[in-house]
XYZ file of C-alpha atoms in Angstrom:
221
model
C 102.782 5.220 121.687
C 104.758 6.928 125.121
C 104.038 3.986 127.132
C 104.995 1.298 124.765
C 108.700 3.387 124.442
C 108.983 4.633 128.058
C 109.827 1.353 129.668
C 110.385 1.572 133.394
C 108.505 5.714 133.272
C 106.956 6.747 136.467
C 103.988 8.594 134.062
C 100.647 6.799 134.380
C 99.698 6.490 131.227
C 96.971 4.361 131.544
C 95.688 6.512 133.797
C 95.680 9.620 131.544
C 94.241 7.273 128.636
C 91.551 6.144 130.814
C 90.363 9.965 131.908
C 90.240 10.651 128.362
C 88.083 8.159 127.052
C 86.017 8.331 130.280
C 85.275 12.540 129.997
C 84.434 11.574 126.322
C 82.018 9.045 126.917
C 80.573 11.606 130.108
C 80.106 14.805 127.325
C 78.665 12.580 125.027
C 76.195 10.977 127.751
C 75.386 15.065 128.737
C 75.049 16.303 125.074
C 72.290 13.021 124.185
C 70.431 13.451 127.604
C 70.684 17.745 126.922
C 71.974 18.506 130.009
C 74.460 20.772 128.703
C 73.762 24.255 129.955
C 76.062 26.151 127.771
C 74.474 29.689 128.710
C 76.189 28.697 132.284
C 79.790 29.001 130.822
C 79.935 31.251 127.486
C 78.106 34.781 126.421
C 76.593 34.842 123.367
C 79.007 36.439 120.428
C 77.248 39.438 120.643
C 76.552 40.289 123.707
C 77.687 43.825 124.632
C 77.252 44.792 128.617
C 75.808 47.797 129.371
C 78.880 50.810 129.721
C 76.668 52.281 132.652
C 77.764 49.101 134.859
C 81.452 48.683 134.011
C 81.298 52.596 134.650
C 80.142 52.122 138.308
C 82.585 49.454 139.044
C 85.151 51.480 138.316
C 84.170 54.750 140.319
C 83.727 51.877 143.105
C 87.223 51.011 142.077
C 88.383 54.228 142.182
C 86.912 55.785 145.391
C 88.978 52.306 146.834
C 91.754 53.615 144.883
C 92.188 50.887 143.510
C 93.805 51.944 140.162
C 94.168 48.659 138.186
C 90.556 47.957 138.245
C 89.638 51.083 137.485
C 91.995 50.586 134.326
C 90.191 46.809 133.168
C 86.529 48.650 133.793
C 87.480 51.356 131.560
C 90.164 49.911 128.846
C 87.090 48.980 126.836
C 85.138 51.879 126.673
C 88.277 53.599 125.693
C 88.541 51.623 122.978
C 84.957 52.419 121.841
C 83.591 54.814 119.220
C 82.332 57.036 120.818
C 83.873 57.097 124.105
C 81.586 58.038 127.385
C 82.333 61.140 128.642
C 82.069 59.446 131.614
C 84.742 57.043 131.153
C 86.874 60.243 130.348
C 86.259 61.772 133.213
C 87.125 58.801 135.694
C 90.149 58.238 133.347
C 90.746 61.711 133.633
C 90.630 61.617 137.792
C 91.871 58.236 138.410
C 95.564 59.018 136.273
C 95.399 62.529 138.628
C 94.908 60.545 141.333
C 97.654 57.740 140.791
C 100.337 60.909 140.096
C 100.388 59.801 136.325
C 100.585 63.144 134.561
C 101.064 61.312 131.224
C 97.506 59.643 131.073
C 96.200 62.681 132.637
C 97.440 65.075 130.292
C 96.037 62.492 127.329
C 92.440 62.164 129.199
C 92.493 66.176 129.106
C 93.261 66.427 125.514
C 90.404 64.090 124.988
C 88.599 65.848 126.633
C 88.471 69.395 124.471
C 86.194 67.067 121.929
C 83.546 66.856 124.492
C 82.703 70.141 123.948
C 78.807 69.924 123.682
C 75.911 71.865 125.545
C 74.883 69.303 127.521
C 78.908 68.132 128.608
C 80.344 71.538 128.824
C 80.481 72.438 132.268
C 81.641 69.029 133.953
C 83.969 68.858 131.017
C 85.873 72.532 132.097
C 85.260 71.875 135.933
C 87.045 68.433 135.068
C 89.374 70.779 133.268
C 90.279 73.249 135.782
C 90.602 70.884 138.139
C 93.822 69.142 136.048
C 95.297 72.489 135.464
C 94.986 73.198 139.422
C 97.261 69.624 140.214
C 99.411 71.221 137.529
C 98.094 70.446 134.249
C 99.742 72.145 131.254
C 98.799 72.924 127.647
C 100.677 73.395 124.696
C 99.287 76.452 122.853
C 97.298 74.797 120.190
C 95.308 72.768 122.769
C 95.284 75.929 125.425
C 93.476 77.970 122.284
C 91.135 74.906 121.916
C 90.448 75.135 126.050
C 89.962 79.111 125.582
C 87.091 78.304 123.053
C 85.586 76.017 124.849
C 85.781 78.427 128.263
C 84.177 81.617 125.679
C 81.315 78.590 124.959
C 80.657 77.440 128.547
C 80.095 82.014 129.180
C 83.757 81.421 131.397
C 85.340 84.478 129.673
C 87.933 85.383 132.670
C 89.052 82.213 132.426
C 89.440 81.724 128.822
C 91.336 85.610 129.453
C 93.444 84.109 131.671
C 95.259 80.716 130.001
C 95.337 82.964 126.884
C 97.577 85.129 128.598
C 99.534 82.499 130.300
C 100.172 80.516 127.447
C 101.202 83.375 125.853
C 103.765 84.340 128.720
C 105.163 81.101 128.565
C 106.424 81.629 125.185
C 107.114 79.317 121.657
C 103.868 80.393 120.010
C 102.927 79.276 116.377
C 103.085 81.836 114.265
C 99.224 82.367 113.577
C 98.516 82.611 117.360
C 98.222 86.195 117.735
C 96.157 86.790 114.540
C 93.764 84.203 115.763
C 93.263 85.882 119.249
C 92.494 88.940 117.192
C 89.935 86.829 115.335
C 88.509 85.298 118.561
C 87.347 88.756 119.462
C 86.163 89.742 116.185
C 83.678 86.308 116.562
C 82.703 87.666 120.083
C 81.986 90.632 118.702
C 80.230 90.002 115.748
C 78.363 87.761 118.440
C 77.119 90.450 119.942
C 79.180 89.747 123.201
C 81.317 93.043 123.068
C 82.625 93.422 127.072
C 84.095 90.200 126.380
C 85.476 91.254 122.922
C 87.078 94.269 124.562
C 88.744 91.792 127.624
C 90.179 89.530 124.711
C 91.610 92.717 122.698
C 92.772 94.572 125.890
C 94.566 91.197 126.659
C 96.035 90.642 123.529
C 97.560 93.983 123.701
C 99.476 93.540 127.072
C 100.244 89.684 126.307
C 101.618 90.281 122.964
C 102.023 93.845 122.779
C 105.158 93.743 119.853
C 102.997 92.139 117.520
C 100.719 93.799 114.366
C 97.720 91.827 115.854
C 97.823 94.317 119.323
C 97.905 96.947 117.662
C 94.877 96.177 115.903
C 93.377 95.483 118.818
C 94.840 98.656 120.770
C 93.138 100.081 117.481
C 89.702 98.491 118.390
C 89.621 99.408 122.193
C 90.571 103.049 121.193
C 87.710 102.950 118.181
């Protein structure tokens, strides 16, 4: 139709039509003779790549400081359920090195959910590096981080974090009460030294609260 209507045009419609016919004929021939190898250019619909391969490529890209490549490798893993902890750790390190504070903060917050015994040490080390680089918690996340530190046997860091957060102000109304209960929880678990450290820090950080008075009473008793 275009050939008939476009009188005097410079487009080789005959060549295009010939290419369509030749391609269809060749495809039919390949299919008939069973020469086609679909596996060479298609992945099965249920193909799932081993996450370890993507993580290895992400680490290599991070070593080159190729942050775009890191993102490409990690996006599918960070969208998975559950997210591999290695993906979170690499994403946090990449965000820190690329100086993307919002992305680093998001990954640090997400890491608080990876507090199991097998992962705790690596998570705490990664969060410590994030804080050294300038990362700052909101009070809720700071309390969750302090709890994780206490479970990891890093009581001095937990006390320092709680005191630092209290000094920054703008605390939730129940924050002092939760801090006090944390001390009682440690005492119940048999960690009297840790409990007294928490009570003492609460008394100093929030001295004008009823909870500080109760903490002082526990120290005196």
